[in-house]
Each structure stands twice: as structure tokens, then as C-alpha cells.
Coordinates of C-alpha atoms in Angstrom, one line a residue:
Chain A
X28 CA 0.0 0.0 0.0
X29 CA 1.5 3.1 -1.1
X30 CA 0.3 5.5 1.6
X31 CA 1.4 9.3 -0.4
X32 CA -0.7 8.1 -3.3
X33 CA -3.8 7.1 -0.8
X34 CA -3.5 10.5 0.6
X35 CA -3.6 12.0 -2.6
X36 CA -6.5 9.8 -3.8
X37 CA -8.4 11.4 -0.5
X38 CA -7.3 14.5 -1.3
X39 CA -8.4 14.6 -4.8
X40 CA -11.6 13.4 -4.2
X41 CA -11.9 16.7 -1.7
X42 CA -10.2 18.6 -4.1
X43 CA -13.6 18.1 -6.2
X44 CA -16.0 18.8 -4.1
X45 CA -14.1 21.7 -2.7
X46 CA -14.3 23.3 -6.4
X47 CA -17.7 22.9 -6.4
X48 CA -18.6 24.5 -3.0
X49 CA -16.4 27.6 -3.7
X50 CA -18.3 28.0 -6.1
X51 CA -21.8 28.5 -4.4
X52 CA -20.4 29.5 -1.2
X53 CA -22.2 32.7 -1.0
X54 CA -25.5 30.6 -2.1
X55 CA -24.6 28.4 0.2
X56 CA -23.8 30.5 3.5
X57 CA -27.3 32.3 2.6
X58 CA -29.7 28.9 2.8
X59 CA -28.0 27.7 5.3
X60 CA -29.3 30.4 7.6
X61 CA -32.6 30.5 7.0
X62 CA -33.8 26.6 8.6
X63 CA -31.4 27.4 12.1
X64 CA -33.1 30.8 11.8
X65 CA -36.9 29.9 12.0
X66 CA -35.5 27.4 14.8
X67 CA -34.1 30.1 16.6
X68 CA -37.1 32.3 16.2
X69 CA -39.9 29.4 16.3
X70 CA -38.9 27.8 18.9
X71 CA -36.5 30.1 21.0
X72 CA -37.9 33.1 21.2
X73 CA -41.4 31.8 20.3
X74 CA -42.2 29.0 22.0
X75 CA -39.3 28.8 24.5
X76 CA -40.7 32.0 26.3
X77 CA -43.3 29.7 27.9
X78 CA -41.2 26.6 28.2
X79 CA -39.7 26.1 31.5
X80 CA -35.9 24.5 31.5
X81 CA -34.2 23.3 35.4
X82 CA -30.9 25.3 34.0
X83 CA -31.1 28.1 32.1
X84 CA -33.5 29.5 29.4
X85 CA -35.0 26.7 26.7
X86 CA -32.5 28.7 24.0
X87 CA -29.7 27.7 26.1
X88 CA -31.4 24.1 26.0
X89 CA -32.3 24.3 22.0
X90 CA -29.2 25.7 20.5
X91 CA -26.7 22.2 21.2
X92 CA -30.3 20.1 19.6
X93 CA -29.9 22.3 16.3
X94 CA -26.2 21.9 16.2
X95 CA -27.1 17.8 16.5
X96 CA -30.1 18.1 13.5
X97 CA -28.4 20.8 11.5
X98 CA -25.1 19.0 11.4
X99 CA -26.7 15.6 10.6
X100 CA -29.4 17.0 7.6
X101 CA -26.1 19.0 6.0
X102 CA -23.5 16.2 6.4
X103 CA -26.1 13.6 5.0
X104 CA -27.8 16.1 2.1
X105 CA -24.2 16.9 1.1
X106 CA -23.1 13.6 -0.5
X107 CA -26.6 12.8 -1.9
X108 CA -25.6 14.2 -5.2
X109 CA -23.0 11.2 -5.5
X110 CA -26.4 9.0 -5.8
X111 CA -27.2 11.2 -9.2
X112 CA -23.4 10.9 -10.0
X113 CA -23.8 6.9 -10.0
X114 CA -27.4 6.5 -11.3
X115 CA -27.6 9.4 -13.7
X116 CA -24.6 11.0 -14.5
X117 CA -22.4 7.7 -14.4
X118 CA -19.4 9.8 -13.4
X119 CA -18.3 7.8 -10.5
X120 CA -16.8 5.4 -13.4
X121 CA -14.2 7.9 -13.4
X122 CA -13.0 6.7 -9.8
X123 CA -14.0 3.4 -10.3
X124 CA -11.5 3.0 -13.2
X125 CA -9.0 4.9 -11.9
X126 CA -5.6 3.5 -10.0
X127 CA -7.0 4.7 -7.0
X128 CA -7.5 3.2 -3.1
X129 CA -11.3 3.1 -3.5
X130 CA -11.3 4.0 0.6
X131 CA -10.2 7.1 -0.6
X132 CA -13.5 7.8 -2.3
X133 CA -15.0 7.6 0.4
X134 CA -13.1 9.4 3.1
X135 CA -12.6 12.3 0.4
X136 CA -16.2 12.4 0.0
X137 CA -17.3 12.2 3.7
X138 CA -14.4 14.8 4.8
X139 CA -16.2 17.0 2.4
X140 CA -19.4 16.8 3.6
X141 CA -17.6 17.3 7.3
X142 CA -16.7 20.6 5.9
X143 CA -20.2 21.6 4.4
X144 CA -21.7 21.2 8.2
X145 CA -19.1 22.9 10.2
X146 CA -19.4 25.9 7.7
X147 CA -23.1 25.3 8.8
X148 CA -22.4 24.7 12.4
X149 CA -20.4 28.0 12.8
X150 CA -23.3 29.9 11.4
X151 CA -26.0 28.7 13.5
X152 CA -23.2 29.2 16.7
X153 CA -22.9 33.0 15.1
X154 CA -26.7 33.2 15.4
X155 CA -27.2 31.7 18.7
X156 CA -24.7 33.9 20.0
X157 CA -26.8 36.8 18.8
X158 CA -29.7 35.2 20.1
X159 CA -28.2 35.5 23.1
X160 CA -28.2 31.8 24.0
X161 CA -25.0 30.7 26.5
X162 CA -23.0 27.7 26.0
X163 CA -19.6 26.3 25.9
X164 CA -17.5 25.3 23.0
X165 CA -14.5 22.8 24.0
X166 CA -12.4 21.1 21.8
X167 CA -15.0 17.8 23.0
X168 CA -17.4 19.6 21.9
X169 CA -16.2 20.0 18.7
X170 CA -14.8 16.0 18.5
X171 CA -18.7 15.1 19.0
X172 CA -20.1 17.4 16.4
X173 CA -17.5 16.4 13.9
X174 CA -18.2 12.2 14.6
X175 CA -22.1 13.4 14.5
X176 CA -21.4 15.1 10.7
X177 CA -18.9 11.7 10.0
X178 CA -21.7 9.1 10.7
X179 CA -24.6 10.9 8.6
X180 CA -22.0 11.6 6.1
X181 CA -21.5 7.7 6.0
X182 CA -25.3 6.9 6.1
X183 CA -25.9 9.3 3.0
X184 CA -22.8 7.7 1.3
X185 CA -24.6 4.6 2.0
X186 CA -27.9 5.4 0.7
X187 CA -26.0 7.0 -2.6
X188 CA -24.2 3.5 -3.4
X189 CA -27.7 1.7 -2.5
X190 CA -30.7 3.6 -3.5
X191 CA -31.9 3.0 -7.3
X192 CA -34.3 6.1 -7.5
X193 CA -34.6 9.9 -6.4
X194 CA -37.7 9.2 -4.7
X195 CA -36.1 7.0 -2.7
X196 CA -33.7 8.9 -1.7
X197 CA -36.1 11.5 -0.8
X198 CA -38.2 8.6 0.8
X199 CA -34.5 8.4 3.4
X200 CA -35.3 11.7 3.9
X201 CA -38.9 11.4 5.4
X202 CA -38.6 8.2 7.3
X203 CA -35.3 8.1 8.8
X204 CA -33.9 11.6 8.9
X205 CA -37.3 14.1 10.1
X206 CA -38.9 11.7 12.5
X207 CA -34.7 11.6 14.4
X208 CA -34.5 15.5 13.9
X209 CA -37.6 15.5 16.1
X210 CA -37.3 12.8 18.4
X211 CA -33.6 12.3 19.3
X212 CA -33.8 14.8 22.1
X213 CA -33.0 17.8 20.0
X214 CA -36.3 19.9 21.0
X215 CA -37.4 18.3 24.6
X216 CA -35.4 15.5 26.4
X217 CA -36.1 11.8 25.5
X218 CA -37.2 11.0 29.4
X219 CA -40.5 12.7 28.0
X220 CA -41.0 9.6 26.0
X221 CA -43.2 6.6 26.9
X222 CA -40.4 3.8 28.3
X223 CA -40.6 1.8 24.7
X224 CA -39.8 4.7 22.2
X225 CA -37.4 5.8 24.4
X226 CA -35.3 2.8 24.3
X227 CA -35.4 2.5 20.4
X228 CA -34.7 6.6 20.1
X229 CA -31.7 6.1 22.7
X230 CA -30.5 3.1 20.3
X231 CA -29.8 6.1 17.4
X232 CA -26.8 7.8 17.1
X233 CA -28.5 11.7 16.7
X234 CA -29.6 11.0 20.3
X235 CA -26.0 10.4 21.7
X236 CA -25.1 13.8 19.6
X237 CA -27.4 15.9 21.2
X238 CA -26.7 14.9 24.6
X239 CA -23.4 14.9 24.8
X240 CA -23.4 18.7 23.1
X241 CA -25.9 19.6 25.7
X242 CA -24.2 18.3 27.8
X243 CA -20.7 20.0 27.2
X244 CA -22.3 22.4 25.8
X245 CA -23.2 23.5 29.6
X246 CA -20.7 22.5 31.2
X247 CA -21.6 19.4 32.9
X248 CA -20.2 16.1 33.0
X249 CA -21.1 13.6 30.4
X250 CA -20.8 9.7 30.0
X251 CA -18.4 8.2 27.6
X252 CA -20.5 5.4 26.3
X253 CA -22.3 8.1 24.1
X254 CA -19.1 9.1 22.7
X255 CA -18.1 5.2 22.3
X256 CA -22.0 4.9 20.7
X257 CA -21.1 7.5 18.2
X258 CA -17.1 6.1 17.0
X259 CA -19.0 2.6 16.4
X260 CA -21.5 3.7 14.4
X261 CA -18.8 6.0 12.7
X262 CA -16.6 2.7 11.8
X263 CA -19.4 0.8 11.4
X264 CA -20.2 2.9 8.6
X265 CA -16.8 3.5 7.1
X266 CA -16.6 -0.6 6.7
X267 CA -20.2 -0.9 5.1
X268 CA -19.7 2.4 3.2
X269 CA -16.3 0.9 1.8
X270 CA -17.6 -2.5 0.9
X271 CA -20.9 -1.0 -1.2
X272 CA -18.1 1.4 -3.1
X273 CA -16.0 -2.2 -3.8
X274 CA -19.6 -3.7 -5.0
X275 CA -20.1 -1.0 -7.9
X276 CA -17.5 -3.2 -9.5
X277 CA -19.0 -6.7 -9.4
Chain B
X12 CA 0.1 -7.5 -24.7
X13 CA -3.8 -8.7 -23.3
X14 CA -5.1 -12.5 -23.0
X15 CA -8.7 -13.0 -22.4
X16 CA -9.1 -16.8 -21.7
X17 CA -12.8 -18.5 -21.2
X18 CA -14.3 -15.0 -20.1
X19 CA -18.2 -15.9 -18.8
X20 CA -21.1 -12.6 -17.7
X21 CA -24.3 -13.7 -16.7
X22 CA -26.6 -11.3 -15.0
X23 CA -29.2 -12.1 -12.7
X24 CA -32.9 -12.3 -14.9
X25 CA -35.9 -13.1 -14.1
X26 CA -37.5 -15.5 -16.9
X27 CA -40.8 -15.2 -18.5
X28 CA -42.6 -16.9 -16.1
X29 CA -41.5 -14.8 -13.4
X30 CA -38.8 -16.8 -11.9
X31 CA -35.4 -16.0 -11.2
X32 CA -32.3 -16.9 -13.3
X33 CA -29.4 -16.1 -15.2
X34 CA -28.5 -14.6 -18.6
X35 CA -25.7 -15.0 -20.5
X36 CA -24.6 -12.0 -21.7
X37 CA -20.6 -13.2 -22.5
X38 CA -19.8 -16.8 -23.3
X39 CA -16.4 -18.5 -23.6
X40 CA -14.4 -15.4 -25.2
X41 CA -10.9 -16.4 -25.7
X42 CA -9.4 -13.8 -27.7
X43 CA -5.3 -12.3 -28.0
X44 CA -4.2 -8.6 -28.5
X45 CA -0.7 -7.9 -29.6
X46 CA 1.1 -4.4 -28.9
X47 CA 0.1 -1.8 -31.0
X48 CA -2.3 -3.5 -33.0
X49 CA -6.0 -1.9 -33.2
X50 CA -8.4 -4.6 -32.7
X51 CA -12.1 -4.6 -32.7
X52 CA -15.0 -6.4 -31.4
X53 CA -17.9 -6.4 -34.0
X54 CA -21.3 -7.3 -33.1
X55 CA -25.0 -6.5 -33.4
X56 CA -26.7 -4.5 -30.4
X57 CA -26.7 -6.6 -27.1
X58 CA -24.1 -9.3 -28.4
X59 CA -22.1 -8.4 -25.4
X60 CA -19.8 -6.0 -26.8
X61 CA -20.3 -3.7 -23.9
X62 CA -19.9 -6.3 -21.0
X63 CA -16.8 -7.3 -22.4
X64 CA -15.2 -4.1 -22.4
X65 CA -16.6 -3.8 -19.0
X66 CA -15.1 -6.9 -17.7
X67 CA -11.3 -5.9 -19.1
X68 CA -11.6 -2.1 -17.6
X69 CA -12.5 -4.1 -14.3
X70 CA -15.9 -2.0 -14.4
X71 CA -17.7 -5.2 -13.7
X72 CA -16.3 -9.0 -13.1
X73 CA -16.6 -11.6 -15.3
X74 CA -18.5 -14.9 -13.6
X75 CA -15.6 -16.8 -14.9
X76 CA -12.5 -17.0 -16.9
X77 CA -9.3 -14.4 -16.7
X78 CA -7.8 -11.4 -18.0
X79 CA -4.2 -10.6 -18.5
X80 CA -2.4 -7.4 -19.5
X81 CA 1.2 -8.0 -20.4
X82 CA 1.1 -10.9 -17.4
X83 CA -1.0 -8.7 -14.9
X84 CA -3.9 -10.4 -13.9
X85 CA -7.3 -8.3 -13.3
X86 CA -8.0 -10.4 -10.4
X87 CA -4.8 -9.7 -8.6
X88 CA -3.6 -6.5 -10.2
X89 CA -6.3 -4.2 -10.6
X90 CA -4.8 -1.0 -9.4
X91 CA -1.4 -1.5 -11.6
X92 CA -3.5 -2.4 -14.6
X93 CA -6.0 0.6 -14.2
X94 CA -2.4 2.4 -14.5
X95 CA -1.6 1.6 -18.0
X96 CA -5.7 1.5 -19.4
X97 CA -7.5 4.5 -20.9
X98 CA -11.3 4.1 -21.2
X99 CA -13.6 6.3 -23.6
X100 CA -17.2 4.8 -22.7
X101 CA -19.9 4.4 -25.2
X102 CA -22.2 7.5 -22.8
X103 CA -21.0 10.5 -21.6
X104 CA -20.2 10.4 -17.9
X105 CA -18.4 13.6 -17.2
X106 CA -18.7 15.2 -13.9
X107 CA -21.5 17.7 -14.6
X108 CA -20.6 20.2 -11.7
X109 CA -17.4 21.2 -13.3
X110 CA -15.9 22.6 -16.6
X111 CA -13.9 21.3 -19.3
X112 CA -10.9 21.6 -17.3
X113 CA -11.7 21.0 -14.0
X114 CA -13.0 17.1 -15.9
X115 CA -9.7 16.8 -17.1
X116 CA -7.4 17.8 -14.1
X117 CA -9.7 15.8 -11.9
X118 CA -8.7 12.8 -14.1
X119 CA -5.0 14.1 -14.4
X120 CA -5.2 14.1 -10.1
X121 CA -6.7 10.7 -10.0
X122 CA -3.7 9.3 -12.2
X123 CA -1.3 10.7 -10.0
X124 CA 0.0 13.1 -12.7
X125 CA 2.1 15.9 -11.2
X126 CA 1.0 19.6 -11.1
X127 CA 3.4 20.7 -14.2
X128 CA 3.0 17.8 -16.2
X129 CA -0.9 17.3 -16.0
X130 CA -1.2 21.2 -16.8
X131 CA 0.6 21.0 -19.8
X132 CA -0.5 17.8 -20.9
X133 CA -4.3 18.8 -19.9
X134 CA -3.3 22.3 -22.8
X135 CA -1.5 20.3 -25.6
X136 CA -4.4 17.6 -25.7
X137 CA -7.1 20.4 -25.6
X138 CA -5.4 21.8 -28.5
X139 CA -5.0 19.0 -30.4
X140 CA -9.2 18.4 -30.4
X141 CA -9.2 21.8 -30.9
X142 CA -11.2 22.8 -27.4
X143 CA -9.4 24.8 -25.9
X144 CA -11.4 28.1 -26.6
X145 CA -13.7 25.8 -23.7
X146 CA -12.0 25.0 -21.1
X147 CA -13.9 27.4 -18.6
X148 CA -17.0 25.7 -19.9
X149 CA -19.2 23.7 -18.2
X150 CA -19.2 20.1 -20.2
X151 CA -23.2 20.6 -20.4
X152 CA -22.7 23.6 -22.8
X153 CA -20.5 20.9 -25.5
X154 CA -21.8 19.9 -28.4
X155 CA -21.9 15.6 -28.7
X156 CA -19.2 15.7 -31.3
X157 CA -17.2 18.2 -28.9
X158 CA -18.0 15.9 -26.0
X159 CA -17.0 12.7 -27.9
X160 CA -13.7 14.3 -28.6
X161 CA -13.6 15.2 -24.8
X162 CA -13.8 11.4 -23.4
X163 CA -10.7 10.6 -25.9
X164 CA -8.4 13.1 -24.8
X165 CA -9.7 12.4 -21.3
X166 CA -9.0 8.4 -21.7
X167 CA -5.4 10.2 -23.3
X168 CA -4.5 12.4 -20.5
X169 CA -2.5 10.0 -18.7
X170 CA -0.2 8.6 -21.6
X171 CA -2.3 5.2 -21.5
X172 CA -0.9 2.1 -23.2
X173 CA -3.8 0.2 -23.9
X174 CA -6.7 2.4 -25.0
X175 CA -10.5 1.4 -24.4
X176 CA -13.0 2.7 -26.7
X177 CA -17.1 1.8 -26.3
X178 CA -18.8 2.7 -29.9
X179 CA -16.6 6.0 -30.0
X180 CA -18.6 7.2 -32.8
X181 CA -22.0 6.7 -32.4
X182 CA -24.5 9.0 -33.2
X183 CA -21.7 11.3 -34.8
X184 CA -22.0 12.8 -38.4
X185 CA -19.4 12.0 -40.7
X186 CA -17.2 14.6 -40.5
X187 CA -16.4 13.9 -36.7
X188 CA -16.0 10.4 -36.8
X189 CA -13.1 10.3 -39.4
X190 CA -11.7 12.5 -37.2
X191 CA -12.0 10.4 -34.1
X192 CA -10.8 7.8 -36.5
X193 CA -7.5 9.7 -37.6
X194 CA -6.9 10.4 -33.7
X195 CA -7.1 6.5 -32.8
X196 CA -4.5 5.9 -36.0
X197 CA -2.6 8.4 -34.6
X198 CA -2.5 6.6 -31.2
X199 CA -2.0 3.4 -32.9
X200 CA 1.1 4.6 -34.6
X201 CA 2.7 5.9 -31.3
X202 CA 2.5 2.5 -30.0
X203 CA -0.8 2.2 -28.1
X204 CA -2.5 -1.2 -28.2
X205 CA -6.5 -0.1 -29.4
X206 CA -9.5 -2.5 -28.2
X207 CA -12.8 -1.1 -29.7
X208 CA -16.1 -2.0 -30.0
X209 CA -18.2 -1.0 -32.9
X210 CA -21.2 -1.9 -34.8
X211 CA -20.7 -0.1 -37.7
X212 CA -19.1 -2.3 -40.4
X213 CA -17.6 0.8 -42.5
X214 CA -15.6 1.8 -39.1
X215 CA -13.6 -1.7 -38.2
X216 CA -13.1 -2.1 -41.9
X217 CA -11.0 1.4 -42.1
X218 CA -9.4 1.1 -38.5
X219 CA -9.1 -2.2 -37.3
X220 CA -6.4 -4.8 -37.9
X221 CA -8.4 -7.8 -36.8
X222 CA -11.7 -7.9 -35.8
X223 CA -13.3 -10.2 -33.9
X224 CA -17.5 -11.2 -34.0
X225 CA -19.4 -11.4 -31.3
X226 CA -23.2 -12.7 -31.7
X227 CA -25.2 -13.4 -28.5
X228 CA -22.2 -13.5 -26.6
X229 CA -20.5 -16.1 -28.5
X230 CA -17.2 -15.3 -30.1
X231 CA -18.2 -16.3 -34.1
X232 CA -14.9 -16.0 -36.2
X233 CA -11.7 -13.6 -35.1
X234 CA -9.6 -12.6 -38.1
X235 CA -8.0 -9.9 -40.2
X236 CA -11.1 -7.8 -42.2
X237 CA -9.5 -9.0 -45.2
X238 CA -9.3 -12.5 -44.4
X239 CA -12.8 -12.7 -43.3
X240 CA -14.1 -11.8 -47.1
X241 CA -11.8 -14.3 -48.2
X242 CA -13.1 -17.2 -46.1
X243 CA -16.5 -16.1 -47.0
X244 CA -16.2 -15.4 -50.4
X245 CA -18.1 -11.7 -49.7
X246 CA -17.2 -8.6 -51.2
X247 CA -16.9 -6.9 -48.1
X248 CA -17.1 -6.9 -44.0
X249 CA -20.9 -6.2 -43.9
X250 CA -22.0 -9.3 -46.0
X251 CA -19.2 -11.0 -43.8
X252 CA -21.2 -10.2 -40.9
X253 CA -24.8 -10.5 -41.7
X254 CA -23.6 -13.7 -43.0
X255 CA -22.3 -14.8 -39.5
X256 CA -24.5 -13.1 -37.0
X257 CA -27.4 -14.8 -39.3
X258 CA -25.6 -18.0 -39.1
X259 CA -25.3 -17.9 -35.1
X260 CA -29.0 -16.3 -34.8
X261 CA -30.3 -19.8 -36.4
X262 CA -28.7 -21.7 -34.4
X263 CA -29.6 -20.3 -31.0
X264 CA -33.4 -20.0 -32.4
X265 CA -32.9 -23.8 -33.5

């Protein structure tokens, strides 16, 4: 295994994306504001004005919960266009063909999408801030968001190399991704659950996220087996992500 | 230079009445390719032309039998082989979120070329297809003959010594495809081994030096264009291959 050329495979595969983002930027930075924004508004300012929280205010409560959603809709939406690139397009031959380390697609590809939702991330923090929402940002804090954007990343990549159709993909979407950005204890805690749901929503890994960022986020302590929760399902999902990239080819 | 030996495709199918099975789309190819030579694979639509070509450019693998470039076997070798293959695919499958260049340097990149040599490499090929007026384009903006001429000096762009090339002329007016034509003699003469697949008579009989047939994914007869209107007695390759393809089309319906 010649390691330079891997890295080079991973960085070219960035390299791609990273054209294409730089490009829209400015677009965007600008949509990216407007869901964390009616969040804020909605349901800080809103609804959180009669919402009573033990420690402080319910935007102090909500902000860590959009970071969790936020991260996990951009990470995953940014590496559904390699599903058009395989179905439609066909352009993935172009890696498939090449003499490259086919992990590399994947890590390039993911690493990208990291990118996309920490630009996003560091917007809605911008906003909270002016919001005037309180919490802290440790270099833990940043480890969990970063493993939250890595494992949606993955399941997107995943859905890509699976799905046959767009409405499918949109169908991921609906079922899997907007029931978590509700349930996993982004908006209100999962104790409020009945026992039963709360067991299966405490199984997910957007759960884990938002408590540990609530967690640090305020400065309490948190418990490691959410961060452990969160680097399985992230290797789980490098080694099935890997293998369906292997499986274009046979 | 490459040795096909007993290659078998069969897809999964499901059968007429309903059940699940397997279709044959490649069957027993054995075929040869010397250095340099331009060779073509002849057949009607869906006599597995495509799956072949598929098969040696690893994009899919073959149910049974092996491939060999120069020794280097697909199974074993894949990344080393992908090295020293360019591939020009019968549909267009450029990245669609970046220009002319940005396609080709993304190709140079993922060959490993370095900076210098894939930049000038990337200008002397754009020149030589006469595109480089385009290179801020996006590829959607291309015309199909400018497109075509794209995918070849994209398969080119890393000096490749065995070149690939899926129907590189279909749906092209005349004036294009001799073009594309003089660019793959042009490659030939510089030493790069040519497998093509074609189902245009007129194109294998003014590029290739041995053609092989291919009906229903049975290899029929494998021989020089010349030689083949000889054995036959036909005036030229199209008689030569209605001939055969009919022949083999009997048989299966037999």
C-alpha cells in the first residue's frame, strides 16, 4: 500500500467537491441560515418564552439540539448528489476506473461533507450567539459534532451506493432523517418519552449527539459510552460504506 | 500485450414466467491482442460487446475465466493495470458540476499526474481536439461531437498504453468520426494497443487490424477484415457479418 498516493487519492476526491462548493459558497452560506433561523425564532424566542428548562433559558437548552439536527441533515444532504453521479450522471466510473485506493473515495467524499456542516455549524453558533443563547465550546465539543457530521455523512454515502431512484432517496429523507431531527432529544429530552420509544430513540446515534453537546455544551459532565456509541456507528459505517463502493465493481 | 481466456457474464434475470435466473450476456471469449495492434469487437446490439469491455476495464467482473495485460492479472492487479488502461465509454459520464478543465485535471489528479505535467498535458491535448477556446465551460454547454472528442483526450490524458473505446462514434456525423478515426491511427502509430467495440461495419473495416465477431455473446470467427471476405467469399465486411451473425442467430433460435 503506497500511503502518499492514498492521501492523494483522499485529497483529490476533496479537491472536487471543494471546487464545487467555492463556487456557491455565497448561495450556500445564505440557505444555510434561513432553517437554524426559524428554529431560533420558532422555537427560542417563540415558544421557548413559555417553556420552563431546570438550567437556564430553553434557548440555552435548544441551541446544542440544532447543532445535532443541523449537522446531521447537511452532512447527509451533502453527499446525496454522488447518488445522481452513480445513477444518472455515471461519473463515478471515473474513480471506479482509476488506479485509486477506492477508501479514498469515500473518506474524500465524507471529509467534504464534514466541511459543508461545520461551515453550517459555525453559522447557527454565530446566530445563537446573537440570540443571546449561553454555552460552551470545547475542543470535545467540537470532537462530537464532527463524529455526528462523519456518521450521517457515511449513512448518506450509504444510501447513494444503495438507492436506485430519487424518490427513494427523498423517501430516506422522510422516514429516517425528520422523525430523528424530532425525536432524538434535540427539541425536549427523550425522558418525556413513553419507556418503549425511548429505548429505540436512545438506540440512534442523533440521540448520543445531542446529549453529549448539551451536555458540554453546559458544562456538565457527560458519559463516555455516548461518545463510544457514536465512534462505532462511525466505523461501522466506514466498513459498510467501503464495501458498497467495492460492490459498484462486481 | 492482453489475454482473455474463457471469459463468462451472466446477470441475474428473471425468466418469462417470473422466476429467477441467469442470462448469458458473455460466453467463452478467448481472444489475444498484440502491442500496437488496433483490434475490434464487432457485433449487433446486445451481443455483449459492452460487457466485455466492461469486464477488461475491471468495471464489472466476469463470472468466470481471466484477463491478462502483459502478465498482470485483473483479479490480482487491478490498481497496476488501471495504471496503463484509458477508457472512452460508449455514454458521456463527465462530472456535470465542473468545466472542461476542472474534468480533465480531476482525471489528471486521479492518475497521479504531477502539477506541471498534467497542466501542460491537460493544454497540448485540448489543443490537439481543438477545445481549448472551452476549457472554462461547463461540459453541459458541449456539443456531442465536442463531447466525444472530450472522453478521448480524457481516456489520453495519462499517456495510456492500452486504449479502451465503447462505440466512440455513435450517433456522430461523418465529418467527426473520421476525425476520431485519424486520432485512434494516430494513437496506434505511437505505439498504443487499441481494443474497440463497434457496430458499424464501414468503421472496423477502415481502422481495425483484426476484428473479432461477437453474436449473443458467442465469439463467431476472429480474423484480419481481409481474411474474413476471403473465407467467405463476400465482397466486403458487412456481408461477412450478416452472413455470421445470421448464421449464429439460427442456431440459437434452433
Amino acid at each position: 500500500m503506497n500511503i502518499r498516493e492514498n492521501l492523494m487519492d483522499i485529497a483529490t476526491v476533496f479537491w472536487r467537491d471543494w471546487v464545487v462548493l467555492k463556487r456557491r459558497l455565497a448561495k450556500f452560506i445564505l440557505s444555510r441560515m434561513v432553517a437554524p433561523m426559524l428554529y431560533l425564532v420558532a422555537f427560542g424566542w417563540g415558544l421557548g418564552r413559555s417553556i420552563e428548562i431546570s438550567s437556564g433559558t430553553y434557548l440555552d437548552f435548544l441551541v446544542p439540539g440544532i447543532l445535532a439536527l443541523n449537522s446531521m441533515n447537511i452532512s447527509f444532504n451533502s453527499i446525496t448528489p454522488v447518488h445522481a453521479e452513480r445513477i444518472y450522471h455515471k461519473s463515478l466510473e471515473e474513480y471506479t476506473i482509476a488506479p485509486i485506493w477506492p477508501d479514498a473515495f469515500l473518506i474524500g467524499k465524507v471529509a467534504a461533507a464534514v466541511v459543508r456542516a461545520l461551515i453550517s455549524s459555525a453559522i447557527i453558533v454565530v446566530l445563537a450567539v446573537l440570540f443571546g443563547a449561553h454555552f460552551q465550546m470545547t475542543p470535545l465539543f467540537l470532537l462530537v459534532l464532527v463524529l455526528n457530521c462523519v456518521v450521517f455523512a457515511e449513512i448518506g454515502f450509504l444510501a447513494a451506493m444503495k438507492i436506485r431512484t430519487y424518490e427513494e432517496m427523498a423517501q430516506v429523507n422522510t422516514y429516517i432523517l425528520l422523525p430523528m431531527s424530532f425525536l432524538c432529544g434535540t427539541f425536549f429530552s427523550t425522558q418525556a418519552l413513553p419507556a418503549a420509544v425511548r429505548y429505540f430513540i436512545e438506540l440512534l446515534p442523533l440521540t448520543h449527539t445531542s446529549y453529549l453537546l448539551r451536555g458540554i455544551g453546559s458544562g456538565a459532565d457527560v458519559s463516555y459510552l455516548s461518545l463510544l456509541v457514536l465512534v462505532l456507528y462511525a466505523v461501522a459505517g466506514w466498513l459498510w460504506g467501503s464495501r458498497a463502493f467495492r460492490r459498484l465493481t462486481e | 500485450m492482453i489475454e482473455v481466456q474463457h471469459l463468462c457474464k451472466q446477470f441475474p434475470h428473471r425468466t418469462k414466467d417470473g422466476r429467477q435466473g441467469f442470462k448469458t450476456a458473455v460466453d467463452d471469449l478467448t481472444l489475444s491482442v498484440g502491442r500496437g495492434e488496433i483490434f475490434g469487437l464487432l457485433g449487433p446490439n446486445g451481443a455483449g460487446k459492452t460487457t466485455t469491455i466492461r469486464m477488461m476495464t475491471m468495471q464489472t467482473k466476469p463470472t468466470a475465466g481471466t484477463i491478462c495485460y502483459d502478465g498482470l492479472d485483473t483479479r490480482h492487479d487491478a490498481r497496476r493495470i488501471k495504471s496503463l488502461i484509458g477508457v472512452v465509454p460508449q455514454h458521456i459520464n463527465f462530472d456535470q458540476d465542473l468545466t472542461v478543465g476542472e474534468n480533465l485535471e480531476l482525471h489528471a489528479r486521479l492518475h497521479h499526474m504531477a502539477r506541471a505535467e498534467r497542466r501542460a498535458r491537460i493544454e497540448e491535448l485540448l489543443r490537439y481536439v481543438e477545445l481549448t477556446d472551452v476549457v472554462n465551460d461547463g461540459v453541459r454547454r458541449l456539443s456531442g461531437g465536442m463531447k466525444r472528442r472530450l472522453l478521448i483526450v480524457r481516456a489520453l490524458l495519462h499517456r495510456p498504453r492500452i486504449l479502451f473505446l465503447d462505440e466512440p462514434t455513435v450517433a456522430l456525423d461523418p465529418q467527426v468520426r473520421r476525425r476520431i478515426w485519424s486520432l485512434v491511427q494516430d494513437m496506434a502509430r505511437n505505439g498504443v494497443t487499441v481494443f474497440l467495440t463497434t457496430h458499424y461495419i464501414e468503421e472496423a473495416e477502415a481502422l481495425c487490424d483484426r476484428v473479432a465477431i461477437l453474436a449473443k455473446g458467442h465469439l463467431v470467427d476472429l480474423d484480419t477484415p481481409q481474411r474474413l471476405r476471403q473465407k467467405m467469399d463476400l465482397p466486403n465486411l458487412e456481408e461477412v457479418f450478416l452472413a455470421l451473425t445470421a448464421e449464429t442467430q439460427a442456431k440459437e433460435g434452433r
